[in-house]
mmCIF file of C-alpha atoms and ligand atoms in Angstrom:
data_model
loop_
_atom_site.group_PDB
_atom_site.id
_atom_site.type_symbol
_atom_site.label_atom_id
_atom_site.label_comp_id
_atom_site.label_asym_id
_atom_site.label_seq_id
_atom_site.Cartn_x
_atom_site.Cartn_y
_atom_site.Cartn_z
ATOM 1 C CA MET H 924 -11.906 -22.722 4.306
ATOM 2 C CA LYS H 925 -12.171 -26.324 5.469
ATOM 3 C CA LYS H 926 -13.261 -28.872 2.905
ATOM 4 C CA LEU H 927 -16.569 -30.683 3.049
ATOM 5 C CA ILE H 928 -16.532 -34.286 4.201
ATOM 6 C CA VAL H 929 -19.680 -36.287 3.485
ATOM 7 C CA ALA H 930 -20.255 -39.719 5.021
ATOM 8 C CA ASN H 931 -22.469 -41.928 2.883
ATOM 9 C CA TRP H 932 -23.543 -44.847 5.028
ATOM 10 C CA LYS H 933 -25.634 -46.359 2.206
ATOM 11 C CA MET H 934 -27.860 -49.158 3.621
ATOM 12 C CA HIS H 935 -25.673 -49.826 6.652
ATOM 13 C CA GLY H 936 -25.865 -49.142 10.363
ATOM 14 C CA SER H 937 -28.310 -49.601 13.189
ATOM 15 C CA ARG H 938 -29.995 -47.420 15.783
ATOM 16 C CA ASN H 939 -27.319 -48.385 18.237
ATOM 17 C CA LYS H 940 -24.536 -47.479 15.830
ATOM 18 C CA ILE H 941 -26.086 -44.064 15.140
ATOM 19 C CA GLN H 942 -26.198 -43.314 18.857
ATOM 20 C CA GLN H 943 -22.640 -44.435 19.484
ATOM 21 C CA ASP H 944 -20.990 -43.024 16.362
ATOM 22 C CA LEU H 945 -22.594 -39.592 16.508
ATOM 23 C CA ALA H 946 -21.830 -39.252 20.217
ATOM 24 C CA TYR H 947 -18.230 -40.342 19.602
ATOM 25 C CA TYR H 948 -17.920 -37.955 16.711
ATOM 26 C CA ALA H 949 -19.412 -34.987 18.550
ATOM 27 C CA THR H 950 -17.200 -35.444 21.573
ATOM 28 C CA THR H 951 -13.868 -36.063 19.847
ATOM 29 C CA PRO H 952 -12.305 -32.628 20.309
ATOM 30 C CA ALA H 953 -9.908 -32.576 17.372
ATOM 31 C CA THR H 954 -12.557 -33.424 14.858
ATOM 32 C CA ASN H 955 -13.739 -30.973 12.258
ATOM 33 C CA GLN H 956 -17.507 -30.780 12.602
ATOM 34 C CA GLU H 957 -18.686 -27.644 10.847
ATOM 35 C CA ASN H 958 -18.119 -29.038 7.365
ATOM 36 C CA VAL H 959 -19.108 -32.614 7.972
ATOM 37 C CA ILE H 960 -22.332 -34.142 6.699
ATOM 38 C CA PHE H 961 -23.763 -37.555 7.580
ATOM 39 C CA ALA H 962 -25.933 -39.063 4.803
ATOM 40 C CA LEU H 963 -27.871 -41.732 6.672
ATOM 41 C CA PRO H 964 -30.571 -44.239 5.796
ATOM 42 C CA THR H 965 -33.906 -42.370 5.932
ATOM 43 C CA ILE H 966 -35.249 -44.254 8.918
ATOM 44 C CA TYR H 967 -32.245 -43.249 11.031
ATOM 45 C CA LEU H 968 -32.381 -39.536 10.287
ATOM 46 C CA ALA H 969 -34.996 -39.071 13.011
ATOM 47 C CA GLU H 970 -32.795 -40.941 15.484
ATOM 48 C CA ALA H 971 -29.788 -38.845 14.462
ATOM 49 C CA TYR H 972 -31.846 -35.684 14.965
ATOM 50 C CA HIS H 973 -32.765 -36.762 18.495
ATOM 51 C CA VAL H 974 -29.194 -37.784 19.305
ATOM 52 C CA MET H 975 -27.939 -34.403 18.072
ATOM 53 C CA ASN H 976 -30.426 -32.626 20.341
ATOM 54 C CA LEU H 977 -28.927 -34.421 23.322
ATOM 55 C CA LEU H 978 -25.346 -33.535 22.411
ATOM 56 C CA ALA H 979 -23.690 -30.218 23.242
ATOM 57 C CA ASN H 980 -24.241 -28.123 20.110
ATOM 58 C CA PRO H 981 -22.925 -30.425 17.417
ATOM 59 C CA THR H 982 -22.390 -28.500 14.203
ATOM 60 C CA PHE H 983 -22.232 -31.352 11.731
ATOM 61 C CA LYS H 984 -25.225 -31.699 9.404
ATOM 62 C CA LEU H 985 -27.558 -34.423 8.204
ATOM 63 C CA SER H 986 -28.241 -35.484 4.650
ATOM 64 C CA GLY H 987 -30.786 -37.782 3.051
ATOM 65 C CA GLN H 988 -29.533 -40.430 0.638
ATOM 66 C CA ASP H 989 -32.659 -40.220 -1.464
ATOM 67 C CA VAL H 990 -36.068 -38.570 -1.493
ATOM 68 C CA SER H 991 -39.412 -39.037 -3.173
ATOM 69 C CA ARG H 992 -39.899 -37.470 -6.566
ATOM 70 C CA GLU H 993 -43.368 -36.433 -5.322
ATOM 71 C CA ASN H 994 -43.386 -33.027 -3.735
ATOM 72 C CA HIS H 995 -46.839 -33.202 -2.134
ATOM 73 C CA TYR H 996 -48.354 -35.260 0.617
ATOM 74 C CA GLY H 997 -50.468 -38.006 -0.825
ATOM 75 C CA ALA H 998 -51.040 -41.608 -1.663
ATOM 76 C CA PHE H 999 -47.409 -42.555 -2.284
ATOM 77 C CA THR H 1000 -46.919 -45.648 -0.156
ATOM 78 C CA GLY H 1001 -43.359 -46.121 1.040
ATOM 79 C CA GLU H 1002 -42.140 -42.680 0.020
ATOM 80 C CA THR H 1003 -40.450 -39.961 2.087
ATOM 81 C CA SER H 1004 -40.910 -36.369 0.957
ATOM 82 C CA SER H 1005 -38.538 -33.423 1.120
ATOM 83 C CA ALA H 1006 -40.838 -31.721 3.627
ATOM 84 C CA MET H 1007 -40.461 -34.762 5.890
ATOM 85 C CA LEU H 1008 -36.675 -34.509 5.633
ATOM 86 C CA ASN H 1009 -37.006 -30.836 6.486
ATOM 87 C CA ASP H 1010 -38.937 -31.718 9.615
ATOM 88 C CA TYR H 1011 -35.772 -33.359 10.949
ATOM 89 C CA ASN H 1012 -33.480 -30.512 10.021
ATOM 90 C CA VAL H 1013 -31.962 -32.411 7.120
ATOM 91 C CA LYS H 1014 -30.048 -29.782 5.159
ATOM 92 C CA TYR H 1015 -28.692 -31.880 2.273
ATOM 93 C CA CYS H 1016 -29.735 -34.786 0.090
ATOM 94 C CA LEU H 1017 -27.769 -37.007 -2.278
ATOM 95 C CA ILE H 1018 -29.318 -36.970 -5.728
ATOM 96 C CA GLY H 1019 -28.265 -39.183 -8.604
ATOM 97 C CA HIS H 1020 -25.855 -41.491 -6.820
ATOM 98 C CA SER H 1021 -24.846 -44.142 -9.361
ATOM 99 C CA GLU H 1022 -26.412 -46.851 -7.185
ATOM 100 C CA ARG H 1023 -29.759 -45.058 -7.504
ATOM 101 C CA ARG H 1024 -29.305 -44.531 -11.213
ATOM 102 C CA LEU H 1025 -28.291 -48.128 -11.905
ATOM 103 C CA LYS H 1026 -30.095 -50.253 -9.328
ATOM 104 C CA PHE H 1027 -33.305 -48.240 -8.940
ATOM 105 C CA ASN H 1028 -33.636 -46.786 -12.433
ATOM 106 C CA ASP H 1029 -33.468 -43.158 -11.355
ATOM 107 C CA SER H 1030 -33.665 -41.594 -14.808
ATOM 108 C CA ASP H 1031 -32.933 -37.949 -15.569
ATOM 109 C CA LEU H 1032 -36.666 -37.279 -15.383
ATOM 110 C CA VAL H 1033 -36.879 -38.797 -11.901
ATOM 111 C CA LEU H 1034 -33.746 -36.945 -10.777
ATOM 112 C CA PHE H 1035 -35.174 -33.711 -12.120
ATOM 113 C CA SER H 1036 -38.313 -34.167 -9.956
ATOM 114 C CA LYS H 1037 -36.272 -35.086 -6.893
ATOM 115 C CA ILE H 1038 -33.903 -32.165 -7.211
ATOM 116 C CA THR H 1039 -36.804 -29.773 -7.788
ATOM 117 C CA SER H 1040 -38.586 -31.072 -4.719
ATOM 118 C CA ILE H 1041 -35.616 -30.680 -2.388
ATOM 119 C CA LEU H 1042 -34.812 -27.206 -3.695
ATOM 120 C CA ILE H 1043 -38.386 -26.093 -3.041
ATOM 121 C CA ASN H 1044 -37.840 -27.268 0.526
ATOM 122 C CA GLN H 1045 -34.513 -25.427 0.916
ATOM 123 C CA ILE H 1046 -32.445 -28.608 0.983
ATOM 124 C CA THR H 1047 -29.101 -28.433 -0.825
ATOM 125 C CA PRO H 1048 -28.530 -31.147 -3.436
ATOM 126 C CA ILE H 1049 -25.377 -33.226 -3.410
ATOM 127 C CA PHE H 1050 -25.647 -34.085 -7.080
ATOM 128 C CA CYS H 1051 -23.573 -37.112 -8.088
ATOM 129 C CA ILE H 1052 -22.109 -37.699 -11.511
ATOM 130 C CA GLY H 1053 -19.720 -40.351 -12.759
ATOM 131 C CA GLU H 1054 -18.890 -42.646 -15.650
ATOM 132 C CA ASN H 1055 -18.354 -46.405 -15.786
ATOM 133 C CA LEU H 1056 -15.103 -47.986 -16.891
ATOM 134 C CA GLU H 1057 -16.188 -48.480 -20.470
ATOM 135 C CA VAL H 1058 -17.027 -44.801 -20.844
ATOM 136 C CA ARG H 1059 -13.801 -43.817 -19.078
ATOM 137 C CA ASN H 1060 -11.772 -45.927 -21.502
ATOM 138 C CA SER H 1061 -13.499 -44.380 -24.490
ATOM 139 C CA SER H 1062 -12.753 -40.836 -25.509
ATOM 140 C CA SER H 1063 -16.243 -39.690 -24.552
ATOM 141 C CA TYR H 1064 -16.146 -39.493 -20.759
ATOM 142 C CA LYS H 1065 -16.131 -35.696 -20.702
ATOM 143 C CA SER H 1066 -19.196 -35.401 -22.895
ATOM 144 C CA PHE H 1067 -20.870 -38.123 -20.812
ATOM 145 C CA LEU H 1068 -20.282 -36.118 -17.628
ATOM 146 C CA LEU H 1069 -21.410 -32.882 -19.273
ATOM 147 C CA GLU H 1070 -24.587 -34.632 -20.331
ATOM 148 C CA GLN H 1071 -25.252 -35.565 -16.705
ATOM 149 C CA LEU H 1072 -24.580 -31.963 -15.648
ATOM 150 C CA ASN H 1073 -27.006 -30.686 -18.271
ATOM 151 C CA LEU H 1074 -29.849 -31.756 -16.027
ATOM 152 C CA LEU H 1075 -29.052 -28.764 -13.823
ATOM 153 C CA LEU H 1076 -29.949 -26.413 -16.663
ATOM 154 C CA LYS H 1077 -33.516 -27.702 -16.772
ATOM 155 C CA ILE H 1078 -34.284 -26.823 -13.151
ATOM 156 C CA GLU H 1079 -36.870 -24.076 -12.900
ATOM 157 C CA VAL H 1080 -36.559 -23.381 -9.165
ATOM 158 C CA GLN H 1081 -34.104 -20.617 -8.247
ATOM 159 C CA PHE H 1082 -31.111 -21.968 -6.361
ATOM 160 C CA THR H 1083 -27.897 -20.432 -5.122
ATOM 161 C CA ASN H 1084 -25.970 -23.391 -3.721
ATOM 162 C CA ILE H 1085 -25.095 -26.838 -4.945
ATOM 163 C CA ILE H 1086 -22.624 -29.577 -4.174
ATOM 164 C CA ILE H 1087 -21.508 -31.703 -7.097
ATOM 165 C CA ALA H 1088 -19.753 -34.990 -6.380
ATOM 166 C CA TYR H 1089 -17.653 -36.653 -9.059
ATOM 167 C CA GLU H 1090 -17.877 -40.360 -8.330
ATOM 168 C CA PRO H 1091 -16.459 -42.580 -11.069
ATOM 169 C CA ILE H 1092 -18.364 -45.863 -10.915
ATOM 170 C CA TRP H 1093 -15.148 -47.810 -11.472
ATOM 171 C CA SER H 1094 -13.747 -46.391 -8.275
ATOM 172 C CA ILE H 1095 -16.712 -46.817 -5.924
ATOM 173 C CA GLY H 1096 -15.993 -49.667 -3.509
ATOM 174 C CA SER H 1097 -13.166 -50.988 -5.698
ATOM 175 C CA GLY H 1098 -10.108 -49.592 -3.951
ATOM 176 C CA ILE H 1099 -9.074 -48.024 -7.278
ATOM 177 C CA VAL H 1100 -8.682 -44.262 -7.123
ATOM 178 C CA PRO H 1101 -8.071 -42.023 -10.134
ATOM 179 C CA ASN H 1102 -4.806 -40.126 -10.015
ATOM 180 C CA SER H 1103 -4.808 -36.483 -8.957
ATOM 181 C CA GLY H 1104 -4.607 -35.298 -12.559
ATOM 182 C CA GLN H 1105 -7.699 -37.281 -13.513
ATOM 183 C CA ILE H 1106 -9.653 -35.879 -10.564
ATOM 184 C CA GLU H 1107 -8.470 -32.337 -11.298
ATOM 185 C CA GLU H 1108 -9.511 -32.652 -14.919
ATOM 186 C CA VAL H 1109 -13.101 -33.503 -14.016
ATOM 187 C CA LEU H 1110 -13.286 -30.867 -11.283
ATOM 188 C CA ALA H 1111 -12.150 -28.293 -13.846
ATOM 189 C CA LEU H 1112 -14.859 -29.509 -16.212
ATOM 190 C CA VAL H 1113 -17.481 -29.088 -13.491
ATOM 191 C CA TYR H 1114 -16.279 -25.623 -12.493
ATOM 192 C CA SER H 1115 -16.167 -24.395 -16.069
ATOM 193 C CA PHE H 1116 -19.667 -25.772 -16.756
ATOM 194 C CA MET H 1117 -21.003 -23.956 -13.703
ATOM 195 C CA GLN H 1118 -19.134 -20.777 -14.528
ATOM 196 C CA LYS H 1119 -20.502 -20.792 -18.045
ATOM 197 C CA TYR H 1120 -24.136 -21.667 -17.412
ATOM 198 C CA LEU H 1121 -24.887 -21.040 -13.742
ATOM 199 C CA PRO H 1122 -22.374 -18.391 -12.675
ATOM 200 C CA HIS H 1123 -24.546 -17.122 -9.812
ATOM 201 C CA VAL H 1124 -24.631 -20.542 -8.107
ATOM 202 C CA LYS H 1125 -22.113 -21.235 -5.344
ATOM 203 C CA ILE H 1126 -20.610 -24.635 -5.905
ATOM 204 C CA ALA H 1127 -18.434 -27.096 -4.022
ATOM 205 C CA ALA H 1128 -17.088 -29.902 -6.210
ATOM 206 C CA LEU H 1129 -16.255 -33.105 -4.363
ATOM 207 C CA TYR H 1130 -14.588 -36.362 -5.245
ATOM 208 C CA GLY H 1131 -15.954 -39.751 -4.115
ATOM 209 C CA GLY H 1132 -14.819 -43.349 -4.657
ATOM 210 C CA SER H 1133 -12.623 -45.504 -2.371
ATOM 211 C CA VAL H 1134 -11.581 -42.561 -0.209
ATOM 212 C CA SER H 1135 -9.792 -43.987 2.839
ATOM 213 C CA VAL H 1136 -7.574 -42.936 5.759
ATOM 214 C CA ASP H 1137 -4.595 -43.851 3.592
ATOM 215 C CA ASN H 1138 -5.398 -41.676 0.581
ATOM 216 C CA ALA H 1139 -7.475 -38.830 2.100
ATOM 217 C CA ASP H 1140 -4.413 -36.677 2.597
ATOM 218 C CA LYS H 1141 -3.431 -36.829 -1.045
ATOM 219 C CA ILE H 1142 -6.965 -36.395 -2.402
ATOM 220 C CA LEU H 1143 -7.823 -33.511 -0.100
ATOM 221 C CA GLY H 1144 -4.498 -31.959 -1.031
ATOM 222 C CA ILE H 1145 -5.788 -31.290 -4.542
ATOM 223 C CA ASN H 1146 -6.127 -27.518 -4.689
ATOM 224 C CA SER H 1147 -9.401 -27.297 -6.549
ATOM 225 C CA ILE H 1148 -11.212 -29.969 -4.543
ATOM 226 C CA GLY H 1149 -14.128 -28.875 -2.363
ATOM 227 C CA GLY H 1150 -14.156 -32.064 -0.301
ATOM 228 C CA VAL H 1151 -14.828 -35.777 -0.423
ATOM 229 C CA LEU H 1152 -17.758 -38.178 -0.319
ATOM 230 C CA VAL H 1153 -16.820 -41.216 1.738
ATOM 231 C CA GLY H 1154 -18.674 -44.541 1.578
ATOM 232 C CA GLY H 1155 -17.100 -47.626 3.171
ATOM 233 C CA ALA H 1156 -14.547 -45.729 5.271
ATOM 234 C CA SER H 1157 -17.285 -43.639 6.875
ATOM 235 C CA LEU H 1158 -18.634 -46.725 8.637
ATOM 236 C CA LEU H 1159 -15.580 -46.919 10.873
ATOM 237 C CA ILE H 1160 -16.032 -43.805 12.944
ATOM 238 C CA GLU H 1161 -12.378 -43.599 14.033
ATOM 239 C CA ASP H 1162 -11.236 -43.748 10.384
ATOM 240 C CA PHE H 1163 -13.874 -41.261 9.380
ATOM 241 C CA SER H 1164 -12.807 -38.845 12.143
ATOM 242 C CA SER H 1165 -9.204 -39.080 10.922
ATOM 243 C CA ILE H 1166 -10.324 -38.242 7.373
ATOM 244 C CA CYS H 1167 -12.239 -35.245 8.733
ATOM 245 C CA ASP H 1168 -9.157 -34.037 10.546
ATOM 246 C CA VAL H 1169 -7.163 -34.003 7.302
ATOM 247 C CA SER H 1170 -9.506 -31.411 5.797
HETATM 248 P P1 PGA F 198 -16.824 -45.857 -1.371
HETATM 249 O O1 PGA F 198 -18.254 -45.290 -1.794
HETATM 250 O O2 PGA F 198 -16.123 -44.794 -0.582
HETATM 251 O O3 PGA F 198 -17.135 -47.071 -0.533
HETATM 252 O O4 PGA F 198 -16.106 -46.195 -2.619
HETATM 253 C C1 PGA F 198 -18.412 -43.953 -2.173
HETATM 254 C C2 PGA F 198 -19.837 -43.697 -2.594
HETATM 255 O O5 PGA F 198 -20.441 -44.556 -3.259
HETATM 256 O O6 PGA F 198 -20.403 -42.639 -2.267
#
């Protein structure tokens, strides 16, 4: 099966870029589409939905980058709910990206509410975990990552699918990529956690952090990898298409 390739545009792009990039992507024949997900800024998801309706049956999917922790309509100025994402056929949502955890104080409690809300609305979480350099250099990075995974055990909504992305903070945007052995070690940790505690849940474990056209081949060549989460390199649609074609 082809591996999942997730584009995380973060707070980049424009309406014009959405129109051009998605049209380019959908009409480039060699490109893998079925397993490709575009995580776009919330305001552009509606535009992407409309663009997709104009294209000839594109099979790539849309993802939110964040969602409100509130699951009901109400007086929550500035928020976007899971139901609103659903309205635009958004099938996935990033939860717990380190930029949310660190820059917007998304605590475990907040992440728990967000993940619960999207699951209720049949949106698949792309749950991100990852340690900073200090934790990596200590002997405790595995227990740190397991602690982040523990959140999944508190969820009360039934779920059958999840994507877990290992994104070491020291690699995001830095050009530094862990070696294959380091990635494999964490993927094995994730798979064994899921096997032990949530064996009925289908999981794809991804790697994210400085994935580029130059290293995608090697990273996607790791046997146990379920795919990659691509930040910076997803903004250049030609580069991103090449990464998709590796998978
Ligand atoms: P990067 O970002 O590919 O630019 O390192 C990855 C991410 O933060 O999801």
